[in-house]
XYZ file of C-alpha atoms in Angstrom:
533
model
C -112.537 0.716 132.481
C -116.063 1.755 131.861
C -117.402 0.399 128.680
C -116.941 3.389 126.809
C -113.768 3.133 127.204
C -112.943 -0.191 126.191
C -114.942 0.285 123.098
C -112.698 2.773 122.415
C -109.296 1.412 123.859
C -110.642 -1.663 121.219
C -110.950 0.604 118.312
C -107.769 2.784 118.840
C -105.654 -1.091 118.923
C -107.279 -2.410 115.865
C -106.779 0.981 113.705
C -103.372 1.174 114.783
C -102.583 -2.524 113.177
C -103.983 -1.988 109.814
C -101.061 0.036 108.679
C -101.448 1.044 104.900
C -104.392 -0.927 104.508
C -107.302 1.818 103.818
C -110.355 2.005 105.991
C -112.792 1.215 103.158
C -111.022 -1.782 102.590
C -109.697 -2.812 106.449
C -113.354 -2.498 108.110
C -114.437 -6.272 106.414
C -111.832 -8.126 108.159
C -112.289 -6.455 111.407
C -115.720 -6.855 111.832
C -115.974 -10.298 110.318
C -113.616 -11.177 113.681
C -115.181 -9.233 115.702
C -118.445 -11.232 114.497
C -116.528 -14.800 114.656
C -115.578 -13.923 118.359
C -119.318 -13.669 119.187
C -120.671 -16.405 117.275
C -117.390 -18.622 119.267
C -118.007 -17.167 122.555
C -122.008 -17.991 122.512
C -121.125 -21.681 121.019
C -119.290 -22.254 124.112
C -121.538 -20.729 126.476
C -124.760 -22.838 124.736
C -122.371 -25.503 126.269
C -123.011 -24.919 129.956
C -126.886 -23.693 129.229
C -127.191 -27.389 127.877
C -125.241 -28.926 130.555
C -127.397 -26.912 133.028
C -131.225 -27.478 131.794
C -129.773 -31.280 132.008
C -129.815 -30.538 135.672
C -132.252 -28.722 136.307
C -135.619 -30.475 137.389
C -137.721 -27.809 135.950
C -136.263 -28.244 132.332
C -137.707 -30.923 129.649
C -134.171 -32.430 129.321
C -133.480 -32.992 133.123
C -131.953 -36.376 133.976
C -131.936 -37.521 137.625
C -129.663 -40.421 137.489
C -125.909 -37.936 137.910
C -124.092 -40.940 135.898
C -126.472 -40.887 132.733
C -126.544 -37.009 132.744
C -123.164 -36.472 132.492
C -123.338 -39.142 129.659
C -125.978 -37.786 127.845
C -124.422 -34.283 128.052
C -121.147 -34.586 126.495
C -124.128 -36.283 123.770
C -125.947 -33.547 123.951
C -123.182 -30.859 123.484
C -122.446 -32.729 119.838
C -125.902 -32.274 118.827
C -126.494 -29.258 116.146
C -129.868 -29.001 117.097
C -129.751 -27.988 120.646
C -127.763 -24.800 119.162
C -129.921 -24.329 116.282
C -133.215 -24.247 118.763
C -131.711 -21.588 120.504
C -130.946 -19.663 117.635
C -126.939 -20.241 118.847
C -125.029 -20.748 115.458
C -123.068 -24.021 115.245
C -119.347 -23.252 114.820
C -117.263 -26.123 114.036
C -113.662 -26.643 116.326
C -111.589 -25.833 113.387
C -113.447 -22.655 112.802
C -113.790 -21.267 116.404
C -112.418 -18.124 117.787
C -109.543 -19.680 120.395
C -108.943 -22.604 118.634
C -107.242 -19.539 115.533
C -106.108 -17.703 118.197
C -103.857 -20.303 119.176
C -101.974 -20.341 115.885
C -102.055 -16.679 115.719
C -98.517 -16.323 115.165
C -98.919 -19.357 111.986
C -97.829 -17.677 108.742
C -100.743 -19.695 106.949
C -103.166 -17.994 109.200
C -105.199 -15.975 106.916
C -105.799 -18.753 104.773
C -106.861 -20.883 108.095
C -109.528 -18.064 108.744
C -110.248 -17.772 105.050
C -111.361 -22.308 105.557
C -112.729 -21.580 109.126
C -115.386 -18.673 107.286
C -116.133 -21.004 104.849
C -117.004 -24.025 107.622
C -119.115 -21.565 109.201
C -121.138 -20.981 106.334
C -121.552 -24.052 105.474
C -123.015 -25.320 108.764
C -125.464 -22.308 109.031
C -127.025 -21.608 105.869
C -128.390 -18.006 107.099
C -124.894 -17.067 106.700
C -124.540 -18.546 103.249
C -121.995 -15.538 101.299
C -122.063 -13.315 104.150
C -119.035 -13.556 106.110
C -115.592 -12.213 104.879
C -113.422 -14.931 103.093
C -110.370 -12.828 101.410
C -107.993 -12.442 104.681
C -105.261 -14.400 102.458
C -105.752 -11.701 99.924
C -105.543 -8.612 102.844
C -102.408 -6.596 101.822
C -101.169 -6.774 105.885
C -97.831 -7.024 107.223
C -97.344 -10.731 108.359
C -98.254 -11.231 112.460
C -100.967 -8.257 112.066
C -104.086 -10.233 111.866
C -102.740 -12.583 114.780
C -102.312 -9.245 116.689
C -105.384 -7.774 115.735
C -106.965 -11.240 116.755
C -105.394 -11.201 119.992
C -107.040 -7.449 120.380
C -110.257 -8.917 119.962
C -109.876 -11.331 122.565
C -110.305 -9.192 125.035
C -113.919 -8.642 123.781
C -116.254 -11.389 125.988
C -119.915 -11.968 125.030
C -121.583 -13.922 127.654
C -125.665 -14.492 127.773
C -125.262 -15.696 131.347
C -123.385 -12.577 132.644
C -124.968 -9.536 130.429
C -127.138 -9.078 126.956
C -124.811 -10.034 124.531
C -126.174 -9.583 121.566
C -126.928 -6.102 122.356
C -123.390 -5.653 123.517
C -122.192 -7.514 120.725
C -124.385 -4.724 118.438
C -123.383 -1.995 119.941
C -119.514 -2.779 119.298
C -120.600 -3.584 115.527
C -122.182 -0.488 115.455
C -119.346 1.656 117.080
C -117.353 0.172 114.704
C -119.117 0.844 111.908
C -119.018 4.452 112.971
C -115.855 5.096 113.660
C -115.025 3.458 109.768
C -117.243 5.653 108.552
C -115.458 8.702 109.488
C -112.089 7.287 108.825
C -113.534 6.842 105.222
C -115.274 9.865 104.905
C -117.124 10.916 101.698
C -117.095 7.285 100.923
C -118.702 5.940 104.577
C -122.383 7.324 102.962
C -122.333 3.654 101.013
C -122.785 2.034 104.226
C -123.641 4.151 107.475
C -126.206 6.957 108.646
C -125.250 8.948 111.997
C -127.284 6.547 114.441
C -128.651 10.208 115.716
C -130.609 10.416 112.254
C -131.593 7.028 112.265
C -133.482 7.245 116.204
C -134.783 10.883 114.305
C -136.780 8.962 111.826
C -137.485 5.809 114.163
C -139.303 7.714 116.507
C -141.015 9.853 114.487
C -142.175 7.068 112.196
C -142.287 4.582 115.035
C -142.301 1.357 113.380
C -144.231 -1.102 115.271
C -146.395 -3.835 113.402
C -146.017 -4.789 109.987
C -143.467 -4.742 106.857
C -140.602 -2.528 106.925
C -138.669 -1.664 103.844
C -135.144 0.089 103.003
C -134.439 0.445 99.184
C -131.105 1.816 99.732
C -130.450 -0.302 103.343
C -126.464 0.088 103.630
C -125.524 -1.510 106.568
C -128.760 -2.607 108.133
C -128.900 0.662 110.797
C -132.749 1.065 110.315
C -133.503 -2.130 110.621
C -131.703 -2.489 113.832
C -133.065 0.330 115.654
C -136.359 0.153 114.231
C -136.390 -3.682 116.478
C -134.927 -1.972 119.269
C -138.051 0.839 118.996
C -140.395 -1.975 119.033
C -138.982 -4.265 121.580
C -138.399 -0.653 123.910
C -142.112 0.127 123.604
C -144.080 -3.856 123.879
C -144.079 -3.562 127.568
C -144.899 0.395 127.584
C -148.110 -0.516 125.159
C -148.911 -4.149 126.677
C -149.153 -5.547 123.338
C -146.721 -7.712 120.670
C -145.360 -6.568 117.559
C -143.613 -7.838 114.886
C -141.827 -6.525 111.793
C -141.077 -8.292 108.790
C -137.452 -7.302 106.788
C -136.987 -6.026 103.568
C -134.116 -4.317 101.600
C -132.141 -3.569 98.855
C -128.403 -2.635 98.224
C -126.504 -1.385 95.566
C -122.769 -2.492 96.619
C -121.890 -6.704 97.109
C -119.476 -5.565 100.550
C -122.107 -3.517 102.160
C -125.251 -6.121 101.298
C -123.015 -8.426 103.125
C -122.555 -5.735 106.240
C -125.987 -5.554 106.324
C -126.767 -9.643 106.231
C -124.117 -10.092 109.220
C -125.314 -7.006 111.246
C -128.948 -8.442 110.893
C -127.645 -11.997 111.887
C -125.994 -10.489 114.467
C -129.002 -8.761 116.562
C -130.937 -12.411 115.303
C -133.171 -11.061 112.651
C -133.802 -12.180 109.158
C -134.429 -10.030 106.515
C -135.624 -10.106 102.714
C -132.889 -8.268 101.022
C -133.557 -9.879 97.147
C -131.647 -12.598 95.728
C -128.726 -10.265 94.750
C -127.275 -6.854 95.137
C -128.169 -4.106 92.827
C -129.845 -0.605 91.573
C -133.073 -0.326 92.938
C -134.337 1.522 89.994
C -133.156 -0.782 86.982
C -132.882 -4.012 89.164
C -135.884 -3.692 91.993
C -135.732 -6.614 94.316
C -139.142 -6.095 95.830
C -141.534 -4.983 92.594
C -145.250 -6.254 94.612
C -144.189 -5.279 97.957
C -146.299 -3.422 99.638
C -144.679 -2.166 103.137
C -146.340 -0.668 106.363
C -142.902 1.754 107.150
C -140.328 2.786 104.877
C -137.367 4.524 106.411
C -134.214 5.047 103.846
C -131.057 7.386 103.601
C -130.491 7.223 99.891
C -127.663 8.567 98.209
C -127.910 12.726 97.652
C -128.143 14.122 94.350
C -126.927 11.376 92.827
C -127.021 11.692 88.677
C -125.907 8.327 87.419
C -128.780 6.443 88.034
C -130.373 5.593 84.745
C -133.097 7.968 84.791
C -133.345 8.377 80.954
C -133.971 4.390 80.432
C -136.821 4.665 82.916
C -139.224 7.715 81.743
C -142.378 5.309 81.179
C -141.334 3.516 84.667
C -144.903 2.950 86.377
C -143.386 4.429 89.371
C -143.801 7.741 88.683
C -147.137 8.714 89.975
C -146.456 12.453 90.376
C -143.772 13.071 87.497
C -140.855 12.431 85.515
C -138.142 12.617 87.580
C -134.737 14.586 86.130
C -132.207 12.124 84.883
C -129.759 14.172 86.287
C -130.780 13.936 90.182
C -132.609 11.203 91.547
C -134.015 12.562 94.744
C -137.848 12.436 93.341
C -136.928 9.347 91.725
C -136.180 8.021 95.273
C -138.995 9.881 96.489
C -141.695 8.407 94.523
C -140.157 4.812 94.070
C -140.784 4.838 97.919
C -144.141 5.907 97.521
C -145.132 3.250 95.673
C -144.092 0.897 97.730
C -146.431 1.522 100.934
C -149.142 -0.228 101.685
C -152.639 1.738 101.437
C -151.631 3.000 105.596
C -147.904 3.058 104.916
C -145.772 5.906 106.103
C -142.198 6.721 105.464
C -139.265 8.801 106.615
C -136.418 9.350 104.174
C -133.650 11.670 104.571
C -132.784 14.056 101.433
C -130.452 17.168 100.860
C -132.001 20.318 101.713
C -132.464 21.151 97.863
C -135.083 18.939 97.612
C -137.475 20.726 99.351
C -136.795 24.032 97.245
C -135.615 22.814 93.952
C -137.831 23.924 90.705
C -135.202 22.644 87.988
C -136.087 19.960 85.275
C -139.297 18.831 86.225
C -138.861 18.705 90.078
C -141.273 21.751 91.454
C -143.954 20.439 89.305
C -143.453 17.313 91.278
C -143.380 18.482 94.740
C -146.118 20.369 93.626
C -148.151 17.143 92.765
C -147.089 15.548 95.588
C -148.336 18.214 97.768
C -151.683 18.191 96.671
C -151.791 14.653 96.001
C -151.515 14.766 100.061
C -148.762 12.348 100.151
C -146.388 14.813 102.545
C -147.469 14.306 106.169
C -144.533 16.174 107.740
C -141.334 18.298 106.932
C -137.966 18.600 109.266
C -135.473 20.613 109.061
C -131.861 18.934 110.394
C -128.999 20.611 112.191
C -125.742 20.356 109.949
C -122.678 18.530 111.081
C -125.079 15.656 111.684
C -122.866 13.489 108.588
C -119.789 12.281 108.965
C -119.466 12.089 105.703
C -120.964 14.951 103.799
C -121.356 18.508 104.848
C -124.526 18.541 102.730
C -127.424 20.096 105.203
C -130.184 17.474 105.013
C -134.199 17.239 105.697
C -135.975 14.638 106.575
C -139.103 13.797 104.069
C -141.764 11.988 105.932
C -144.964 10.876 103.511
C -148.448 8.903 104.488
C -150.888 7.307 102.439
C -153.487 8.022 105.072
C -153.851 11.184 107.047
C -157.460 10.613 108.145
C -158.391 9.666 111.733
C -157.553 6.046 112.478
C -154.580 3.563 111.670
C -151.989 6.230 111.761
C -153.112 8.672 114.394
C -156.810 9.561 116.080
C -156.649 13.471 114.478
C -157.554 13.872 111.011
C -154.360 15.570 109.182
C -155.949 15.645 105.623
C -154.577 18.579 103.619
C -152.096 19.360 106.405
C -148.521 19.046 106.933
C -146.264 19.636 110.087
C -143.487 21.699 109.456
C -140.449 21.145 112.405
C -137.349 23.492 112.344
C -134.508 20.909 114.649
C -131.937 23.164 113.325
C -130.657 24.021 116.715
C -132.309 20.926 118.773
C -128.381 18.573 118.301
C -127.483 19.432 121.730
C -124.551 16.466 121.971
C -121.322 17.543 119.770
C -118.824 14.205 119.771
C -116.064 15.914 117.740
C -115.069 18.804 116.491
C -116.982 18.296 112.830
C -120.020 16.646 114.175
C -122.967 16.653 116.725
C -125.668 14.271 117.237
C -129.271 14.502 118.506
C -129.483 13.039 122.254
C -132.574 11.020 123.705
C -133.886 13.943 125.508
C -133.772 16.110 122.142
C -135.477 13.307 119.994
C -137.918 12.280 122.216
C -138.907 15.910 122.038
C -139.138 16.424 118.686
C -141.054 13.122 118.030
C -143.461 14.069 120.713
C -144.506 16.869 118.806
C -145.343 14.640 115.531
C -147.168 12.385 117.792
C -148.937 14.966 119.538
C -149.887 16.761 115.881
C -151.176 13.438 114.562
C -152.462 11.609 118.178
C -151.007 8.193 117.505
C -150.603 6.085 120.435
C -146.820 6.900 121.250
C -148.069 10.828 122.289
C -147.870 11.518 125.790
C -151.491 13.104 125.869
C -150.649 16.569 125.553
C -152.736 18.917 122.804
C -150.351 19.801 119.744
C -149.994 23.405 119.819
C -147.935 25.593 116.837
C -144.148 26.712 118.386
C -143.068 29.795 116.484
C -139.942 29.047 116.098
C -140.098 25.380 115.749
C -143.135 23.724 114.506
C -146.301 24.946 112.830
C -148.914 22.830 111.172
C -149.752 24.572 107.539
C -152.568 23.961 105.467
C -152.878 23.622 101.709
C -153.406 27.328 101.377
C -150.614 28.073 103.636
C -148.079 26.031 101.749
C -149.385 27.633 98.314
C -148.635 31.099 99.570
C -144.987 29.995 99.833
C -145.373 28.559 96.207
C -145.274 24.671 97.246
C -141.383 25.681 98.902
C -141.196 22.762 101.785
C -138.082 24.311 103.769
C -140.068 24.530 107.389
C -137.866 28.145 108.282
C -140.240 29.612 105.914
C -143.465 28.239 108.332
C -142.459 28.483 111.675
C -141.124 31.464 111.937
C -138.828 32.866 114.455
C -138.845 31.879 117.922
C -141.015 34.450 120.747
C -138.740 36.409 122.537
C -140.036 36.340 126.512
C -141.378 39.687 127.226
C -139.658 40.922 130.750
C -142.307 43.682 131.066
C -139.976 46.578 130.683
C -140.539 49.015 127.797
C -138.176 49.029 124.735
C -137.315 52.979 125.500
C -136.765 52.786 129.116
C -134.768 49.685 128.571
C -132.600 51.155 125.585
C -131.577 54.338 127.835
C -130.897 51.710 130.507
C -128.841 49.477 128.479
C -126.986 52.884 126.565
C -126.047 54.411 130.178
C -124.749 50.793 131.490
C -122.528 50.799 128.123
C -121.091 54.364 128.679
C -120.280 53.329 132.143
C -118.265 50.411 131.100
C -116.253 52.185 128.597
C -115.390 54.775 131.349
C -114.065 52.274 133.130
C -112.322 50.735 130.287
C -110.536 53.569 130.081
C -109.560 53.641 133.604
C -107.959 50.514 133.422
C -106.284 51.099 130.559
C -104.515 54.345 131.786
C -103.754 52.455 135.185
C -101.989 49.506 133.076
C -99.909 51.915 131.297
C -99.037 53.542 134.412
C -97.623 50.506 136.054
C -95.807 49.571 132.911
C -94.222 52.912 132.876
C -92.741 52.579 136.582
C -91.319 48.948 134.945
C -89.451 51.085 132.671
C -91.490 50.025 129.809
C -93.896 51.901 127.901
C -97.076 51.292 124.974
């Protein structure tokens, strides 16, 4: 069984035992076990990397004597802080994965996991309110959890045999997908395509700084955005490091997020509580290097007419009955003076001119603050068949920080309509690595940061063109890029249109001639069956 495939074979055995529990409501449970089989599994290993560094002459801990090292390791093995220092949590007995599989079959077992949650939290306060303490309150049939529990067992996260936490993210992250299009309409609280996400990590390419969500769901930017940075230290012989912050509207998913950040061994600034990021902003004097968000579309409940004086809006009064420039600007305000940020919008936001909003764009685009426009392929959500752009702004387009070309009063405009070359269902496709790396290369090329691989950005018709201030006036401050890049150059094969027409017209008679011939020889045959058309 390939990986893949017990990813998979894992998913299709836990949906099957939730019964008439809904997704929305089903996905807690089964990733808070799927998490508590981790944390157990790398408690138990931290076991054996004690026991060894006892033994080993080249650790600070070794012991010679064999008698007082095997005393001082079953010591040693009590001790919180040899966990702790190796960022292992500590999991008490009562609360570890095997020692609740063993009563699986216990009717009191959901309120056994409910106590071992709580002992869990209580012994690492990182996961203080995080983990998922209602399995007594789960409306399952009684012997599903210890079924589902003994589906999970078959999960096995070992540091000393592969990368577990990656493993261990990936399967959160699978999962996470796969609830999301169970759910549907609904998954948008929580979970952007991990496609879109890489789309607006490598274009952004967060490396050094602050990075900031307002709307984080689940914690999917934050996750690749560390995998982006840890991929490229060794290709750029130099450190980074990126400093958390978020924001999220809904108590279930701010937990998601806190356990997938655990989970991958970040910590992250997500405010002292869940709630709107207009009316209840977590992070007022922050200041961030990279801001990369998929906020909720169109969304009209959002308070806009309580916030028209809101210091926030630097290039207009957003409508109170769509939020998108709210979003828009609220994000601008929070970059640094050579921040950047990618957010992803509905495609009406880069046409709109109702209540207030084309003024706005127009402000914006003169203000300089767009540094580049792309167009996305639909069937990209899950969740939504809305088609979507991505909205990337700068507060710096000169030569330096963010790139050695001077973009000042220019924007990139990138049509990726048809660049999805990966379809993993019959509703949606996704972008591969070979089709993002291309169409970050050309941002990178455009603006000459340090993640371009040399080549001179040149327009595409077709795909990408690089407008000026002028150009995007013509088009009356419209953003969609099909209007800049026009269509795509057909290859010339050197033969002229007229010879090739009366070529193409005499192949086309010829074929219907012979169309006809085997038509009249098919209803010849059928006629010596004794049947006839």
């Amino acid at each position: 069984m390939t990986y893949e495939d017990m990813k998979k074979t894992l998913w299709t055995a836990a949906n099957q035992l939730r019964g008439s529990v809904s997704a929305a409501e089903y996905k807690y449970p089964v990733l808070g076990l799927v998490f508590l089989k981790y944390v157990s599994d790398l408690f138990a290993a931290q076991e054996d990397v004690i026991r060894h560094r006892l033994a080993d002459p080249q650790s600070d801990l070794f012991i010679e004597e064999l008698e007082i090292r095997e005393e001082s390791a079953d010591y040693f093995v009590e001790d919180k802080t040899f966990y702790e220092s190796d960022n292992v949590f500590w999991i008490p007995k009562e609360a570890q994965f095997n020692t609740l599989l063993a009563k699986a079959t216990d009717p009191a077992l959901p309120q056994m996991l409910d106590k071992a949650m709580k002992l869990i939290e209580d012994e690492n306060p990182s996961l203080k309110g995080v983990l998922y303490r209602e399995f007594s309150r789960l409306a399952l049939e009684p012997g599903k959890l210890g079924e589902l529990m003994n589906t999970l067992a078959r999960l096995k996260f070992n540091p000393e045999d592969h990368g577990s936490k990656d493993v261990f993210g990936e399967v959160y992250e699978y999962f996470l997908g796969q609830f999301a299009m169970s759910e549907g309409q609904r998954a948008g609280e929580f979970y952007t395509p991990k496609s879109v996400v890489n789309m607006l990590v490598e274009i952004l390419a967060p490396f050094k700084g602050k990075i900031y969500d307002p709307a984080c769901g689940s914690g999917g930017m934050f996750v690749q955005s560390m995998k982006f940075k840890e991929s490229h230290q060794k290709t750029l012989k130099k450190t980074g490091d990126l400093a958390v912050y978020g924001q999220e509207m809904m108590a279930q998913t701010r937990r998601l997020c806190l356990m997938n950040l655990a989970v991958h061994g970040l910590e992250g600034d997500l405010g002292s509580t869940y709630g709107s990021t207009f009316t209840n902003d977590q992070h007022k004097t922050l200041r961030a290097d990279y801001i990369l968000a998929n906020p909720p579309f169109n969304i009209s409940n959002w308070d806009g007419d309580k916030l028209t004086d809101d210091p926030r809006w630097s290039f207009g009064i957003p409508p109170a009955g769509n939020a998108n420039y709210a979003w828009l600007q609220h994000m601008w305000n929070r970059l640094s003076n050579k921040g950047r940020a990618g957010i992803v919008l509905a495609n009406g936001s880069m046409s709109s001119n109702t209540s207030n909003e084309g003024v706005i764009r127009k402000n914006m685009i003169e203000g300089d603050a767009v540094d580049c426009m792309v167009a996305l392929p639909g069937q990209l959500f899950s969740n939504t068949q809305i088609p979507a752009c991505l909205w990337f702004l700068s507060k710096d387009k000169k030569a330096g920080a963010n790139g050695s070309i001077d973009r000042t009063g220019q924007v990139l405009f990138i049509d990726a309509r048809h660049a999805a070359s990966s379809r993993i269902s019959r509703t949606q496709i996704e972008f591969t690595g070979d089709d993002l790396n291309q169409i970050a290369m050309l941002y990178h090329r455009w603006r000459g940061t340090e993640f371009s691989d040399g080549e001179e950005y040149q327009d595409i018709p077709g795909l990408v063109f690089s407008a000026s201030l002028d150009d995007i006036k013509k088009h009356d401050y419209v953003l969609t890029p099909g209007r800049y890049v026009g269509a795509a150059e057909v290859e010339d094969d050197g033969e002229p249109f007229s010879d090739k027409m009366t070529r193409l017209t005499a192949q086309l008679s010829k074929q219907f001639k012979e169309s006809d011939r085997l038509e009249a020889e098919i209803k010849t045959n059928l006629a010596g069956l004794g049947y006839a058309l």
